[in-house]
PDB file of C-alpha atoms and ligand atoms in Angstrom:
ATOM      1  CA  UNK J   1     107.922  77.882  92.522  1.00  0.00           C
ATOM      2  CA  UNK J   2     107.025  79.510  95.972  1.00  0.00           C
ATOM      3  CA  UNK J   3     104.901  82.597  95.428  1.00  0.00           C
ATOM      4  CA  UNK J   4     105.679  86.103  96.574  1.00  0.00           C
ATOM      5  CA  UNK J   5     102.978  88.436  97.911  1.00  0.00           C
ATOM      6  CA  UNK J   6     104.590  91.947  97.965  1.00  0.00           C
ATOM      7  CA  UNK J   7     102.834  94.823  99.421  1.00  0.00           C
ATOM      8  CA  UNK J   8     103.714  98.461  98.448  1.00  0.00           C
ATOM      9  CA  UNK J   9     102.441 100.897 101.000  1.00  0.00           C
ATOM     10  CA  UNK J  10     103.587 103.860  98.724  1.00  0.00           C
ATOM     11  CA  UNK J  11     103.376 107.217 100.671  1.00  0.00           C
ATOM     12  CA  UNK J  12     100.906 105.845 103.228  1.00  0.00           C
ATOM     13  CA  UNK J  13     101.455 104.884 106.893  1.00  0.00           C
ATOM     14  CA  UNK J  14     102.647 106.152 110.141  1.00  0.00           C
ATOM     15  CA  UNK J  15     103.629 104.279 113.211  1.00  0.00           C
ATOM     16  CA  UNK J  16      99.974 103.665 114.241  1.00  0.00           C
ATOM     17  CA  UNK J  17      99.504 101.629 111.025  1.00  0.00           C
ATOM     18  CA  UNK J  18     101.985  99.094 112.299  1.00  0.00           C
ATOM     19  CA  UNK J  19      98.912  97.628 114.114  1.00  0.00           C
ATOM     20  CA  UNK J  20      97.956  96.276 110.673  1.00  0.00           C
ATOM     21  CA  UNK J  21     101.284  94.383 110.488  1.00  0.00           C
ATOM     22  CA  UNK J  22     100.732  92.816 113.979  1.00  0.00           C
ATOM     23  CA  UNK J  23      97.158  91.767 112.859  1.00  0.00           C
ATOM     24  CA  UNK J  24      98.573  90.344 109.623  1.00  0.00           C
ATOM     25  CA  UNK J  25     101.344  88.347 111.470  1.00  0.00           C
ATOM     26  CA  UNK J  26      98.691  87.002 113.859  1.00  0.00           C
ATOM     27  CA  UNK J  27      96.426  85.729 111.046  1.00  0.00           C
ATOM     28  CA  UNK J  28      99.151  84.504 108.809  1.00  0.00           C
ATOM     29  CA  UNK J  29     102.138  83.243 110.960  1.00  0.00           C
ATOM     30  CA  UNK J  30     103.151  80.482 108.588  1.00  0.00           C
ATOM     31  CA  UNK J  31     101.917  81.248 105.043  1.00  0.00           C
ATOM     32  CA  UNK J  32     102.651  78.834 102.182  1.00  0.00           C
ATOM     33  CA  UNK J  33     104.083  81.843 100.221  1.00  0.00           C
ATOM     34  CA  UNK J  34     106.714  84.499 100.875  1.00  0.00           C
ATOM     35  CA  UNK J  35     105.308  87.778 102.204  1.00  0.00           C
ATOM     36  CA  UNK J  36     106.935  91.156 101.770  1.00  0.00           C
ATOM     37  CA  UNK J  37     105.818  94.666 102.898  1.00  0.00           C
ATOM     38  CA  UNK J  38     107.385  97.729 101.527  1.00  0.00           C
ATOM     39  CA  UNK J  39     106.566 100.728 103.878  1.00  0.00           C
ATOM     40  CA  UNK J  40     107.693 104.245 103.474  1.00  0.00           C
ATOM     41  CA  UNK J  41     111.396 104.621 104.447  1.00  0.00           C
ATOM     42  CA  UNK J  42     110.237 106.366 107.685  1.00  0.00           C
ATOM     43  CA  UNK J  43     108.624 103.065 108.807  1.00  0.00           C
ATOM     44  CA  UNK J  44     111.249 100.601 107.650  1.00  0.00           C
ATOM     45  CA  UNK J  45     113.262 100.100 110.985  1.00  0.00           C
ATOM     46  CA  UNK J  46     110.052  99.851 112.998  1.00  0.00           C
ATOM     47  CA  UNK J  47     108.544  97.420 110.673  1.00  0.00           C
ATOM     48  CA  UNK J  48     111.674  95.297 110.416  1.00  0.00           C
ATOM     49  CA  UNK J  49     111.675  95.170 114.194  1.00  0.00           C
ATOM     50  CA  UNK J  50     108.064  94.039 114.376  1.00  0.00           C
ATOM     51  CA  UNK J  51     108.837  91.372 111.707  1.00  0.00           C
ATOM     52  CA  UNK J  52     111.925  90.049 113.402  1.00  0.00           C
ATOM     53  CA  UNK J  53     111.629  86.260 114.011  1.00  0.00           C
ATOM     54  CA  UNK J  54     108.565  86.045 111.743  1.00  0.00           C
ATOM     55  CA  UNK J  55     108.132  85.048 108.129  1.00  0.00           C
ATOM     56  CA  UNK J  56     107.429  88.687 106.982  1.00  0.00           C
ATOM     57  CA  UNK J  57     110.157  90.385 104.971  1.00  0.00           C
ATOM     58  CA  UNK J  58     110.493  94.165 104.649  1.00  0.00           C
ATOM     59  CA  UNK J  59     111.683  96.192 101.756  1.00  0.00           C
ATOM     60  CA  UNK J  60     112.182  99.683 100.344  1.00  0.00           C
ATOM     61  CA  UNK J  61     110.203 101.434  97.636  1.00  0.00           C
ATOM     62  CA  UNK J  62     113.284 102.893  95.817  1.00  0.00           C
ATOM     63  CA  UNK J  63     116.867 103.600  96.363  1.00  0.00           C
ATOM     64  CA  UNK J  64     119.529 105.887  94.949  1.00  0.00           C
ATOM     65  CA  UNK J  65     122.145 104.449  92.635  1.00  0.00           C
ATOM     66  CA  UNK J  66     125.007 105.786  94.619  1.00  0.00           C
ATOM     67  CA  UNK J  67     126.082 104.322  97.992  1.00  0.00           C
ATOM     68  CA  UNK J  68     126.333 107.751  99.733  1.00  0.00           C
ATOM     69  CA  UNK J  69     126.959 111.400  99.093  1.00  0.00           C
ATOM     70  CA  UNK J  70     125.422 114.839  98.492  1.00  0.00           C
ATOM     71  CA  UNK J  71     121.882 113.673  97.404  1.00  0.00           C
ATOM     72  CA  UNK J  72     119.392 115.492  99.648  1.00  0.00           C
ATOM     73  CA  UNK J  73     116.393 113.532 100.443  1.00  0.00           C
ATOM     74  CA  UNK J  74     117.581 110.207  98.875  1.00  0.00           C
ATOM     75  CA  UNK J  75     118.188 106.878 100.480  1.00  0.00           C
ATOM     76  CA  UNK J  76     120.906 104.488  99.470  1.00  0.00           C
ATOM     77  CA  UNK J  77     120.572 100.610  99.061  1.00  0.00           C
ATOM     78  CA  UNK J  78     122.996 100.253 101.931  1.00  0.00           C
ATOM     79  CA  UNK J  79     120.805 102.395 104.210  1.00  0.00           C
ATOM     80  CA  UNK J  80     117.723 100.296 103.300  1.00  0.00           C
ATOM     81  CA  UNK J  81     119.672  97.134 104.124  1.00  0.00           C
ATOM     82  CA  UNK J  82     120.846  98.762 107.415  1.00  0.00           C
ATOM     83  CA  UNK J  83     117.311  99.492 108.396  1.00  0.00           C
ATOM     84  CA  UNK J  84     116.374  95.836 107.901  1.00  0.00           C
ATOM     85  CA  UNK J  85     115.262  95.624 104.284  1.00  0.00           C
ATOM     86  CA  UNK J  86     115.917  92.600 102.229  1.00  0.00           C
ATOM     87  CA  UNK J  87     114.154  93.747  99.105  1.00  0.00           C
ATOM     88  CA  UNK J  88     113.620  96.984  97.180  1.00  0.00           C
ATOM     89  CA  UNK J  89     111.062  97.914  94.544  1.00  0.00           C
ATOM     90  CA  UNK J  90     112.677  99.671  91.556  1.00  0.00           C
ATOM     91  CA  UNK J  91     111.349 101.382  88.491  1.00  0.00           C
ATOM     92  CA  UNK J  92     107.810 101.600  89.725  1.00  0.00           C
ATOM     93  CA  UNK J  93     105.614 103.564  87.296  1.00  0.00           C
ATOM     94  CA  UNK J  94     105.041 106.237  89.837  1.00  0.00           C
ATOM     95  CA  UNK J  95     108.828 106.671  90.204  1.00  0.00           C
ATOM     96  CA  UNK J  96     109.184 106.682  86.439  1.00  0.00           C
ATOM     97  CA  UNK J  97     106.420 109.265  86.026  1.00  0.00           C
ATOM     98  CA  UNK J  98     106.918 111.489  89.196  1.00  0.00           C
ATOM     99  CA  UNK J  99     110.766 111.539  89.100  1.00  0.00           C
ATOM    100  CA  UNK J 100     111.561 111.049  85.528  1.00  0.00           C
ATOM    101  CA  UNK J 101     113.288 107.630  86.076  1.00  0.00           C
ATOM    102  CA  UNK J 102     114.469 106.126  82.772  1.00  0.00           C
ATOM    103  CA  UNK J 103     115.314 102.494  82.079  1.00  0.00           C
ATOM    104  CA  UNK J 104     119.044 103.419  82.388  1.00  0.00           C
ATOM    105  CA  UNK J 105     118.560 104.975  85.754  1.00  0.00           C
ATOM    106  CA  UNK J 106     116.511 101.954  86.913  1.00  0.00           C
ATOM    107  CA  UNK J 107     119.309  99.599  85.736  1.00  0.00           C
ATOM    108  CA  UNK J 108     121.870 101.629  87.729  1.00  0.00           C
ATOM    109  CA  UNK J 109     119.738 101.364  90.750  1.00  0.00           C
ATOM    110  CA  UNK J 110     119.363  97.494  90.371  1.00  0.00           C
ATOM    111  CA  UNK J 111     123.160  97.215  90.230  1.00  0.00           C
ATOM    112  CA  UNK J 112     123.489  99.250  93.404  1.00  0.00           C
ATOM    113  CA  UNK J 113     120.748  97.470  95.323  1.00  0.00           C
ATOM    114  CA  UNK J 114     122.028  93.970  94.307  1.00  0.00           C
ATOM    115  CA  UNK J 115     125.508  94.952  95.428  1.00  0.00           C
ATOM    116  CA  UNK J 116     124.061  95.890  98.711  1.00  0.00           C
ATOM    117  CA  UNK J 117     122.615  92.343  98.991  1.00  0.00           C
ATOM    118  CA  UNK J 118     119.036  93.326  98.257  1.00  0.00           C
ATOM    119  CA  UNK J 119     116.553  91.393  96.168  1.00  0.00           C
ATOM    120  CA  UNK J 120     115.235  93.863  93.452  1.00  0.00           C
ATOM    121  CA  UNK J 121     111.701  93.952  92.212  1.00  0.00           C
ATOM    122  CA  UNK J 122     111.987  95.594  88.883  1.00  0.00           C
ATOM    123  CA  UNK J 123     108.547  97.033  87.629  1.00  0.00           C
ATOM    124  CA  UNK J 124     107.597  97.422  84.063  1.00  0.00           C
ATOM    125  CA  UNK J 125     104.293  98.113  82.294  1.00  0.00           C
ATOM    126  CA  UNK J 126     102.542  99.775  79.415  1.00  0.00           C
ATOM    127  CA  UNK J 127     100.278 102.834  79.360  1.00  0.00           C
ATOM    128  CA  UNK J 128      96.716 102.538  78.202  1.00  0.00           C
ATOM    129  CA  UNK J 129      97.641 104.242  74.960  1.00  0.00           C
ATOM    130  CA  UNK J 130     100.364 101.553  74.322  1.00  0.00           C
ATOM    131  CA  UNK J 131      97.845  98.855  74.896  1.00  0.00           C
ATOM    132  CA  UNK J 132      95.289 100.387  72.628  1.00  0.00           C
ATOM    133  CA  UNK J 133      97.888 100.820  69.844  1.00  0.00           C
ATOM    134  CA  UNK J 134      98.964  97.148  70.163  1.00  0.00           C
ATOM    135  CA  UNK J 135     102.399  98.047  71.471  1.00  0.00           C
ATOM    136  CA  UNK J 136     102.200  96.293  74.834  1.00  0.00           C
ATOM    137  CA  UNK J 137     104.823  93.585  74.133  1.00  0.00           C
ATOM    138  CA  UNK J 138     107.265  95.961  72.392  1.00  0.00           C
ATOM    139  CA  UNK J 139     107.145  98.322  75.380  1.00  0.00           C
ATOM    140  CA  UNK J 140     107.528  95.524  77.919  1.00  0.00           C
ATOM    141  CA  UNK J 141     110.409  94.119  75.914  1.00  0.00           C
ATOM    142  CA  UNK J 142     112.353  97.302  75.682  1.00  0.00           C
ATOM    143  CA  UNK J 143     111.724  98.108  79.362  1.00  0.00           C
ATOM    144  CA  UNK J 144     113.009  94.754  80.442  1.00  0.00           C
ATOM    145  CA  UNK J 145     115.993  95.040  78.158  1.00  0.00           C
ATOM    146  CA  UNK J 146     116.793  98.540  79.431  1.00  0.00           C
ATOM    147  CA  UNK J 147     116.126  98.091  83.034  1.00  0.00           C
ATOM    148  CA  UNK J 148     118.225  95.063  83.840  1.00  0.00           C
ATOM    149  CA  UNK J 149     121.918  95.730  84.008  1.00  0.00           C
ATOM    150  CA  UNK J 150     124.418  93.421  82.339  1.00  0.00           C
ATOM    151  CA  UNK J 151     125.495  92.331  85.768  1.00  0.00           C
ATOM    152  CA  UNK J 152     121.994  91.510  87.015  1.00  0.00           C
ATOM    153  CA  UNK J 153     121.930  88.499  89.301  1.00  0.00           C
ATOM    154  CA  UNK J 154     119.228  85.992  88.771  1.00  0.00           C
ATOM    155  CA  UNK J 155     119.046  85.125  92.468  1.00  0.00           C
ATOM    156  CA  UNK J 156     118.276  88.679  93.348  1.00  0.00           C
ATOM    157  CA  UNK J 157     115.775  89.452  90.601  1.00  0.00           C
ATOM    158  CA  UNK J 158     111.973  89.533  90.673  1.00  0.00           C
ATOM    159  CA  UNK J 159     110.020  91.214  87.811  1.00  0.00           C
ATOM    160  CA  UNK J 160     106.588  92.877  88.357  1.00  0.00           C
ATOM    161  CA  UNK J 161     104.304  93.405  85.394  1.00  0.00           C
ATOM    162  CA  UNK J 162     102.167  96.437  86.217  1.00  0.00           C
ATOM    163  CA  UNK J 163     100.051  97.885  83.414  1.00  0.00           C
ATOM    164  CA  UNK J 164     100.024 101.625  84.357  1.00  0.00           C
ATOM    165  CA  UNK J 165      96.273 101.946  83.623  1.00  0.00           C
ATOM    166  CA  UNK J 166      95.521  99.241  86.082  1.00  0.00           C
ATOM    167  CA  UNK J 167      97.340 100.682  89.132  1.00  0.00           C
ATOM    168  CA  UNK J 168      94.887 102.205  91.648  1.00  0.00           C
ATOM    169  CA  UNK J 169      92.121 102.205  89.134  1.00  0.00           C
ATOM    170  CA  UNK J 170      90.072  98.980  90.027  1.00  0.00           C
ATOM    171  CA  UNK J 171      90.607  97.925  86.404  1.00  0.00           C
ATOM    172  CA  UNK J 172      92.669  94.924  85.391  1.00  0.00           C
ATOM    173  CA  UNK J 173      93.599  93.377  82.042  1.00  0.00           C
ATOM    174  CA  UNK J 174      91.813  90.268  81.153  1.00  0.00           C
ATOM    175  CA  UNK J 175      93.141  86.969  82.374  1.00  0.00           C
ATOM    176  CA  UNK J 176      94.349  86.228  78.753  1.00  0.00           C
ATOM    177  CA  UNK J 177      96.084  89.554  78.529  1.00  0.00           C
ATOM    178  CA  UNK J 178      97.937  88.974  81.834  1.00  0.00           C
ATOM    179  CA  UNK J 179      98.860  85.426  80.712  1.00  0.00           C
ATOM    180  CA  UNK J 180     100.155  86.764  77.325  1.00  0.00           C
ATOM    181  CA  UNK J 181     102.505  89.255  78.903  1.00  0.00           C
ATOM    182  CA  UNK J 182     103.763  86.798  81.558  1.00  0.00           C
ATOM    183  CA  UNK J 183     104.481  84.107  78.945  1.00  0.00           C
ATOM    184  CA  UNK J 184     106.391  86.775  76.951  1.00  0.00           C
ATOM    185  CA  UNK J 185     108.342  87.798  80.034  1.00  0.00           C
ATOM    186  CA  UNK J 186     109.182  84.182  80.843  1.00  0.00           C
ATOM    187  CA  UNK J 187     110.475  83.708  77.234  1.00  0.00           C
ATOM    188  CA  UNK J 188     112.477  86.876  77.340  1.00  0.00           C
ATOM    189  CA  UNK J 189     114.092  86.105  80.766  1.00  0.00           C
ATOM    190  CA  UNK J 190     114.652  82.346  80.690  1.00  0.00           C
ATOM    191  CA  UNK J 191     117.533  82.198  78.220  1.00  0.00           C
ATOM    192  CA  UNK J 192     119.511  84.706  80.376  1.00  0.00           C
ATOM    193  CA  UNK J 193     118.401  83.845  83.882  1.00  0.00           C
ATOM    194  CA  UNK J 194     116.875  80.409  83.781  1.00  0.00           C
ATOM    195  CA  UNK J 195     113.290  79.527  84.736  1.00  0.00           C
ATOM    196  CA  UNK J 196     113.357  80.563  88.301  1.00  0.00           C
ATOM    197  CA  UNK J 197     112.645  84.303  88.154  1.00  0.00           C
ATOM    198  CA  UNK J 198     109.367  85.154  89.991  1.00  0.00           C
ATOM    199  CA  UNK J 199     107.043  87.156  87.858  1.00  0.00           C
ATOM    200  CA  UNK J 200     104.496  89.154  89.799  1.00  0.00           C
ATOM    201  CA  UNK J 201     101.379  90.809  88.418  1.00  0.00           C
ATOM    202  CA  UNK J 202     100.449  94.101  89.848  1.00  0.00           C
ATOM    203  CA  UNK J 203      97.576  96.679  89.360  1.00  0.00           C
ATOM    204  CA  UNK J 204      94.260  96.470  91.320  1.00  0.00           C
ATOM    205  CA  UNK J 205      94.920  93.081  92.766  1.00  0.00           C
ATOM    206  CA  UNK J 206      92.467  92.391  95.644  1.00  0.00           C
ATOM    207  CA  UNK J 207      91.155  89.467  97.550  1.00  0.00           C
ATOM    208  CA  UNK J 208      88.297  89.018  95.096  1.00  0.00           C
ATOM    209  CA  UNK J 209      90.432  88.645  91.878  1.00  0.00           C
ATOM    210  CA  UNK J 210      93.581  87.240  93.337  1.00  0.00           C
ATOM    211  CA  UNK J 211      92.831  83.523  92.994  1.00  0.00           C
ATOM    212  CA  UNK J 212      92.077  83.720  89.239  1.00  0.00           C
ATOM    213  CA  UNK J 213      95.207  85.733  88.616  1.00  0.00           C
ATOM    214  CA  UNK J 214      97.343  83.365  90.664  1.00  0.00           C
ATOM    215  CA  UNK J 215      95.958  80.384  88.730  1.00  0.00           C
ATOM    216  CA  UNK J 216      97.546  81.767  85.505  1.00  0.00           C
ATOM    217  CA  UNK J 217     100.678  80.152  84.199  1.00  0.00           C
ATOM    218  CA  UNK J 218     103.906  82.236  84.956  1.00  0.00           C
ATOM    219  CA  UNK J 219     102.182  84.280  87.620  1.00  0.00           C
ATOM    220  CA  UNK J 220     104.230  83.718  90.783  1.00  0.00           C
ATOM    221  CA  UNK J 221     102.637  86.278  93.042  1.00  0.00           C
ATOM    222  CA  UNK J 222     101.522  89.915  93.090  1.00  0.00           C
ATOM    223  CA  UNK J 223     102.709  93.436  93.854  1.00  0.00           C
ATOM    224  CA  UNK J 224      99.884  94.988  95.771  1.00  0.00           C
ATOM    225  CA  UNK J 225      99.324  98.645  96.461  1.00  0.00           C
ATOM    226  CA  UNK J 226      95.946  99.710  98.021  1.00  0.00           C
ATOM    227  CA  UNK J 227      94.999  96.331  99.255  1.00  0.00           C
ATOM    228  CA  UNK J 228      98.235  95.837 101.094  1.00  0.00           C
ATOM    229  CA  UNK J 229      97.428  98.590 103.615  1.00  0.00           C
ATOM    230  CA  UNK J 230      94.808  96.610 105.559  1.00  0.00           C
ATOM    231  CA  UNK J 231      95.658  93.162 107.151  1.00  0.00           C
ATOM    232  CA  UNK J 232      92.299  91.734 106.163  1.00  0.00           C
ATOM    233  CA  UNK J 233      92.627  92.639 102.501  1.00  0.00           C
ATOM    234  CA  UNK J 234      96.273  91.626 102.168  1.00  0.00           C
ATOM    235  CA  UNK J 235      95.638  88.519 104.218  1.00  0.00           C
ATOM    236  CA  UNK J 236      93.067  87.517 101.658  1.00  0.00           C
ATOM    237  CA  UNK J 237      95.616  87.833  98.901  1.00  0.00           C
ATOM    238  CA  UNK J 238      98.182  85.850 100.862  1.00  0.00           C
ATOM    239  CA  UNK J 239      95.500  83.148 101.497  1.00  0.00           C
ATOM    240  CA  UNK J 240      94.757  83.004  97.713  1.00  0.00           C
ATOM    241  CA  UNK J 241      98.497  82.652  96.861  1.00  0.00           C
ATOM    242  CA  UNK J 242      99.083  80.127  99.571  1.00  0.00           C
ATOM    243  CA  UNK J 243      96.284  78.058  98.010  1.00  0.00           C
ATOM    244  CA  UNK J 244      97.481  78.440  94.440  1.00  0.00           C
TER     245      UNK J 244
HETATM  246  P1  LIG S 301      97.345  98.969  93.324  1.00  0.00           P
HETATM  247  O1  LIG S 301      98.836  99.410  93.108  1.00  0.00           O
HETATM  248  O2  LIG S 301      97.309  97.575  93.860  1.00  0.00           O
HETATM  249  O3  LIG S 301      96.850 100.023  94.308  1.00  0.00           O
HETATM  250  O4  LIG S 301      96.620  99.059  92.012  1.00  0.00           O
HETATM  251  C1  LIG S 301      99.789  98.418  92.568  1.00  0.00           C
HETATM  252  C2  LIG S 301     101.137  99.023  92.543  1.00  0.00           C
HETATM  253  O5  LIG S 301     101.281 100.148  92.214  1.00  0.00           O
HETATM  254  O6  LIG S 301     102.112  98.261  92.843  1.00  0.00           O
END
């Protein structure tokens, strides 16, 4: 399955940072994997313009479940698509924590985004407490059940496993732990969606650990935060995925 290297710029980046995108495109004009960058909404149109005619896709980091209306500060899936997005990250743990997003809310967003034609990257992951208590697979299983709507389309679904304690911390689970969760996810998803759903690992992925993570079964790419901000770092991850 073709891999996906997805970068999440989070609340980072102004138009000066589009220079990183130009550098990335120069160094990786024809990668052997799909490459996606999800900038803040303010940069989406500009980045989509810069990516036109290249292999780079751009996406949003969240969307509202409604198509339009009185929701100050929010952005709809149609608006993301109109700005040039083909993908959207949904249910990131920072959205779940900072904005109280529940599985039900995430599922509604998935429905809206897929209806707008976007590919949805649905994020799930356990806390450190969950892992220490041996509850990881229970938590992952219930998040996946709750966050994917009944109407979820296989062709527009990517799932990202992101242990919350590994995000932005420089810590990662062991390779066996990542492989265990990804095997579990594959078993959960295959009966419903077939074997073609891309499963991304996220949480402190960097050029130095990417190759060993991409060598694991059922790891089809990464969702990358900090290391997606600089062309050199993200480029190293793209190179590792291209070689996997
Ligand atoms: P990180 O973030 O790569 O900075 O750990 C990952 C994510 O939140 O998607």
